[in-house]
Short mmCIF file of C-alpha atoms in Angstrom, two decimals:
data_model
loop_
_atom_site.label_atom_id
_atom_site.label_comp_id
_atom_site.label_asym_id
_atom_site.label_seq_id
_atom_site.Cartn_x
_atom_site.Cartn_y
_atom_site.Cartn_z
CA UNK A 21 16.30 -17.43 -15.13
CA UNK A 22 16.09 -15.19 -12.05
CA UNK A 23 19.83 -15.49 -11.37
CA UNK A 24 20.61 -14.59 -14.97
CA UNK A 25 18.40 -11.51 -14.77
CA UNK A 26 20.00 -10.45 -11.48
CA UNK A 27 23.47 -10.66 -13.03
CA UNK A 28 22.42 -8.63 -16.07
CA UNK A 29 20.67 -5.98 -13.96
CA UNK A 30 23.62 -5.57 -11.60
CA UNK A 31 25.93 -5.31 -14.59
CA UNK A 32 24.01 -2.38 -16.09
CA UNK A 33 24.87 1.12 -14.87
CA UNK A 34 22.17 3.40 -13.47
CA UNK A 35 20.58 5.35 -16.30
CA UNK A 36 21.05 2.59 -18.85
CA UNK A 37 17.93 2.65 -21.09
CA UNK A 38 17.38 -1.12 -20.84
CA UNK A 39 17.67 -1.35 -17.05
CA UNK A 40 14.06 -0.42 -16.09
CA UNK A 41 12.68 -2.96 -18.56
CA UNK A 42 15.00 -5.69 -17.28
CA UNK A 43 13.99 -4.98 -13.68
CA UNK A 44 10.33 -5.15 -14.70
CA UNK A 45 10.91 -8.44 -16.53
CA UNK A 46 12.44 -9.96 -13.40
CA UNK A 47 9.47 -8.77 -11.34
CA UNK A 48 7.15 -10.46 -13.86
CA UNK A 49 9.07 -13.73 -13.58
CA UNK A 50 8.86 -13.66 -9.77
CA UNK A 51 5.12 -12.98 -9.93
CA UNK A 52 4.68 -15.98 -12.25
CA UNK A 53 6.65 -18.11 -9.80
CA UNK A 54 4.42 -16.89 -6.97
CA UNK A 55 1.38 -18.08 -8.92
CA UNK A 56 2.97 -21.51 -9.15
CA UNK A 57 4.35 -21.86 -5.61
CA UNK A 58 2.29 -19.47 -3.48
CA UNK A 59 5.46 -18.10 -1.85
CA UNK A 60 4.47 -14.57 -0.81
CA UNK A 61 8.16 -13.64 -0.65
CA UNK A 62 8.31 -13.87 -4.44
CA UNK A 63 5.37 -11.50 -4.82
CA UNK A 64 6.80 -9.04 -2.30
CA UNK A 65 10.14 -9.12 -4.11
CA UNK A 66 8.34 -8.57 -7.42
CA UNK A 67 6.65 -5.45 -6.09
CA UNK A 68 9.93 -4.11 -4.71
CA UNK A 69 11.41 -4.53 -8.18
CA UNK A 70 8.33 -2.94 -9.77
CA UNK A 71 8.90 0.16 -7.68
CA UNK A 72 12.59 0.19 -8.60
CA UNK A 73 11.61 0.00 -12.26
CA UNK A 74 9.11 2.86 -11.91
CA UNK A 75 11.73 4.98 -10.12
CA UNK A 76 14.27 4.30 -12.88
CA UNK A 77 11.93 4.96 -15.81
CA UNK A 78 10.79 8.47 -16.77
CA UNK A 79 7.32 8.78 -18.31
CA UNK A 80 8.95 9.07 -21.73
CA UNK A 81 10.65 5.68 -21.37
CA UNK A 82 9.82 3.06 -23.99
CA UNK A 83 8.71 0.55 -21.34
CA UNK A 84 6.97 2.99 -19.00
CA UNK A 85 3.44 1.85 -19.90
CA UNK A 86 4.22 -1.83 -19.43
CA UNK A 87 6.00 -1.18 -16.12
CA UNK A 88 2.92 0.58 -14.73
CA UNK A 89 0.56 -2.11 -16.04
CA UNK A 90 2.63 -4.93 -14.56
CA UNK A 91 2.95 -3.18 -11.22
CA UNK A 92 -0.81 -2.68 -11.03
CA UNK A 93 -1.38 -6.34 -11.87
CA UNK A 94 0.96 -7.47 -9.09
CA UNK A 95 -0.72 -5.12 -6.61
CA UNK A 96 -4.11 -6.66 -7.44
CA UNK A 97 -2.68 -10.15 -7.00
CA UNK A 98 -1.34 -9.17 -3.58
CA UNK A 99 -4.75 -7.80 -2.58
CA UNK A 100 -6.45 -11.03 -3.63
CA UNK A 101 -4.09 -12.96 -1.36
CA UNK A 102 -3.76 -10.62 1.63
CA UNK A 103 -6.85 -8.39 1.36
CA UNK A 104 -4.88 -5.19 1.91
CA UNK A 105 -6.92 -2.38 0.36
CA UNK A 106 -3.82 -0.17 0.20
CA UNK A 107 -2.60 -2.28 -2.72
CA UNK A 108 -5.82 -1.66 -4.64
CA UNK A 109 -5.69 2.06 -3.94
CA UNK A 110 -2.13 2.19 -5.27
CA UNK A 111 -3.04 0.13 -8.35
CA UNK A 112 -6.01 2.33 -9.25
CA UNK A 113 -3.97 5.49 -8.67
CA UNK A 114 -1.22 4.25 -10.99
CA UNK A 115 -3.69 3.19 -13.69
CA UNK A 116 -5.63 6.46 -13.54
CA UNK A 117 -2.31 8.27 -13.89
CA UNK A 118 -1.44 6.18 -16.95
CA UNK A 119 -4.89 6.68 -18.43
CA UNK A 120 -4.51 10.46 -18.16
CA UNK A 121 -1.03 10.25 -19.68
CA UNK A 122 -2.23 8.22 -22.65
CA UNK A 123 -5.24 10.49 -23.21
CA UNK A 124 -3.24 13.72 -22.94
CA UNK A 125 -0.31 12.68 -25.09
CA UNK A 126 -1.99 10.10 -27.36
CA UNK A 127 0.90 7.83 -26.49
CA UNK A 128 1.01 4.08 -26.37
CA UNK A 129 -0.09 1.36 -28.74
CA UNK A 130 -3.73 0.30 -28.96
CA UNK A 131 -2.82 -2.97 -27.24
CA UNK A 132 -1.55 -1.20 -24.13
CA UNK A 133 -4.73 0.89 -24.01
CA UNK A 134 -6.83 -2.28 -24.00
CA UNK A 135 -4.64 -3.74 -21.26
CA UNK A 136 -5.10 -0.53 -19.30
CA UNK A 137 -8.89 -0.86 -19.53
CA UNK A 138 -8.58 -4.51 -18.53
CA UNK A 139 -6.32 -3.88 -15.50
CA UNK A 140 -8.23 -0.82 -14.31
CA UNK A 141 -11.57 -2.62 -14.50
CA UNK A 142 -10.26 -5.54 -12.45
CA UNK A 143 -8.91 -3.21 -9.78
CA UNK A 144 -12.15 -1.23 -9.65
CA UNK A 145 -14.21 -4.42 -9.46
CA UNK A 146 -12.09 -5.83 -6.63
CA UNK A 147 -12.28 -2.59 -4.63
CA UNK A 148 -15.98 -2.12 -5.31
CA UNK A 149 -16.83 -5.64 -4.22
CA UNK A 150 -14.58 -5.48 -1.14
CA UNK A 151 -15.82 -2.08 0.05
CA UNK A 152 -19.38 -2.47 -1.26
CA UNK A 153 -18.83 0.67 -3.35
CA UNK A 154 -21.31 0.70 -6.23
CA UNK A 155 -19.47 3.64 -7.79
CA UNK A 156 -16.43 1.45 -8.48
CA UNK A 157 -18.64 -1.29 -9.91
CA UNK A 158 -20.44 1.22 -12.16
CA UNK A 159 -17.12 2.51 -13.41
CA UNK A 160 -15.77 -1.00 -14.08
CA UNK A 161 -18.89 -1.81 -16.12
CA UNK A 162 -18.62 1.47 -18.03
CA UNK A 163 -14.94 0.90 -18.88
CA UNK A 164 -15.47 -2.70 -19.99
CA UNK A 165 -18.68 -2.05 -21.94
CA UNK A 166 -17.05 0.76 -23.90
CA UNK A 167 -14.33 -1.57 -25.18
CA UNK A 168 -16.20 -4.90 -24.96
CA UNK A 169 -15.93 -5.89 -28.62
CA UNK A 170 -12.26 -4.94 -28.91
CA UNK A 171 -11.39 -6.68 -25.64
CA UNK A 172 -13.19 -9.83 -26.77
CA UNK A 173 -10.79 -10.07 -29.73
CA UNK A 174 -7.68 -9.43 -27.61
CA UNK A 175 -5.56 -11.59 -25.32
CA UNK A 176 -7.44 -10.06 -22.37
CA UNK A 177 -10.85 -11.03 -23.75
CA UNK A 178 -11.80 -13.96 -21.55
CA UNK A 179 -10.72 -12.40 -18.26
CA UNK A 180 -12.15 -9.01 -19.22
CA UNK A 181 -15.55 -10.47 -20.08
CA UNK A 182 -15.57 -12.49 -16.84
CA UNK A 183 -14.90 -9.29 -14.92
CA UNK A 184 -17.80 -7.65 -16.77
CA UNK A 185 -20.15 -10.55 -15.92
CA UNK A 186 -19.14 -10.52 -12.24
CA UNK A 187 -19.48 -6.72 -12.10
CA UNK A 188 -23.06 -6.96 -13.38
CA UNK A 189 -23.76 -9.74 -10.87
CA UNK A 190 -22.33 -7.63 -8.04
CA UNK A 191 -24.50 -4.69 -9.05
CA UNK A 192 -27.53 -6.98 -9.22
CA UNK A 193 -26.94 -7.98 -5.60
CA UNK A 194 -27.06 -4.31 -4.63
CA UNK A 195 -29.86 -2.95 -6.82
CA UNK A 196 -31.80 -6.16 -7.63
CA UNK A 197 -32.26 -5.02 -11.21
CA UNK A 198 -32.91 -7.99 -13.52
CA UNK A 199 -31.21 -6.13 -16.34
CA UNK A 200 -27.88 -6.64 -14.56
CA UNK A 201 -28.68 -10.30 -13.89
CA UNK A 202 -29.48 -10.85 -17.56
CA UNK A 203 -26.36 -8.99 -18.69
CA UNK A 204 -24.20 -11.19 -16.44
CA UNK A 205 -25.73 -14.34 -17.90
CA UNK A 206 -25.47 -13.04 -21.48
CA UNK A 207 -21.77 -12.24 -21.14
CA UNK A 208 -20.79 -15.56 -19.57
CA UNK A 209 -22.91 -17.49 -22.11
CA UNK A 210 -21.07 -15.68 -24.91
CA UNK A 211 -17.77 -16.69 -23.30
CA UNK A 212 -18.73 -20.35 -23.01
CA UNK A 213 -19.92 -20.40 -26.63
CA UNK A 214 -16.81 -18.79 -28.10
CA UNK A 215 -13.82 -19.58 -25.87
CA UNK A 216 -11.72 -22.65 -26.65
CA UNK A 217 -11.85 -25.49 -24.07
CA UNK A 218 -8.48 -24.58 -22.53
CA UNK A 219 -9.86 -21.12 -21.60
CA UNK A 220 -13.23 -22.25 -20.24
CA UNK A 221 -12.38 -23.31 -16.68
CA UNK A 222 -12.79 -19.91 -14.99
CA UNK A 223 -15.84 -19.13 -17.13
CA UNK A 224 -17.50 -22.34 -15.94
CA UNK A 225 -16.90 -21.26 -12.33
CA UNK A 226 -18.43 -17.83 -13.04
CA UNK A 227 -21.41 -19.46 -14.78
CA UNK A 228 -22.00 -21.61 -11.70
CA UNK A 229 -21.88 -18.53 -9.46
CA UNK A 230 -24.40 -16.74 -11.69
CA UNK A 231 -26.88 -19.63 -11.69
CA UNK A 232 -26.52 -20.00 -7.91
CA UNK A 233 -27.53 -16.37 -7.35
CA UNK A 234 -30.96 -16.24 -5.73
CA UNK A 235 -33.48 -13.75 -7.06
CA UNK A 236 -32.40 -13.89 -10.69
CA UNK A 237 -34.96 -14.95 -13.34
CA UNK A 238 -32.87 -18.05 -14.08
CA UNK A 239 -31.75 -19.22 -10.59
CA UNK A 240 -31.15 -22.97 -10.91
CA UNK A 241 -28.96 -24.98 -8.53
CA UNK A 242 -28.99 -28.04 -10.80
CA UNK A 243 -27.49 -26.09 -13.70
CA UNK A 244 -24.97 -24.46 -11.35
CA UNK A 245 -23.82 -27.84 -10.07
CA UNK A 246 -23.42 -29.10 -13.64
CA UNK A 247 -21.17 -26.15 -14.45
CA UNK A 248 -19.10 -26.91 -11.33
CA UNK A 249 -18.84 -30.55 -12.38
CA UNK A 250 -17.73 -29.47 -15.87
CA UNK A 251 -15.09 -27.21 -14.30
CA UNK A 252 -13.70 -30.01 -12.15
CA UNK A 253 -13.62 -32.29 -15.20
CA UNK A 254 -11.85 -29.73 -17.40
CA UNK A 255 -8.55 -31.41 -18.18
CA UNK A 256 -6.91 -28.22 -19.41
CA UNK A 257 -6.38 -27.05 -15.81
CA UNK A 258 -4.30 -28.81 -13.14
CA UNK A 259 -6.38 -30.83 -10.69
CA UNK A 260 -5.38 -28.78 -7.64
CA UNK A 261 -6.61 -25.55 -9.22
CA UNK A 262 -9.81 -27.22 -10.44
CA UNK A 263 -10.76 -28.51 -7.00
CA UNK A 264 -9.78 -25.25 -5.28
CA UNK A 265 -11.77 -23.14 -7.73
CA UNK A 266 -14.86 -25.32 -7.56
CA UNK A 267 -14.70 -25.34 -3.77
#
């Protein structure tokens, strides 16, 4: 697939309206391959292509929103693997830019607005947790809470709600407010009650983390270990990922 995309991209002249989208699609494929193989070269190549796509696409381009959203996603993935804060700063800057563009021009479908909230909240959560910046965590919670019901019904629902639960848990660790602890538990319980089995693995891991947290009204190691056992036993995820996540 990658070779086919390369041939098509090289065959399109600069300025062709489909070229930025094709470049972005190839970056997406390489990022997916990175998730499967762990080859950082694929992720680096994806980000190089993302930047080529952004350079080639004016803000009025049909695929501009998706190019920015994909680039931000790949930057967050790179941070999670290499812990380079510069990637998070770039992701948040791009997403804030897109948010202002959508608000000012009322452009973009509702779906891309929900994805924007989803991607921005993840980036804010990651930076807030890494830098111990409660302002980022507050903002992530605010963004997610505002669109919680709509996100829950979208393709980003499970991951978005997990980010909300972990954001509340992170804020609890800082402020020791039981309201945040209870919100974290409420959100992850809702996820476990509503998500189909094939989407429950990560939620089981988050539930275990929440019950392991000392100082909450519900701290219980036995329950946490049961959630970890359920995650390892979840046959909808490959065994390597299950063991790695539970560890």
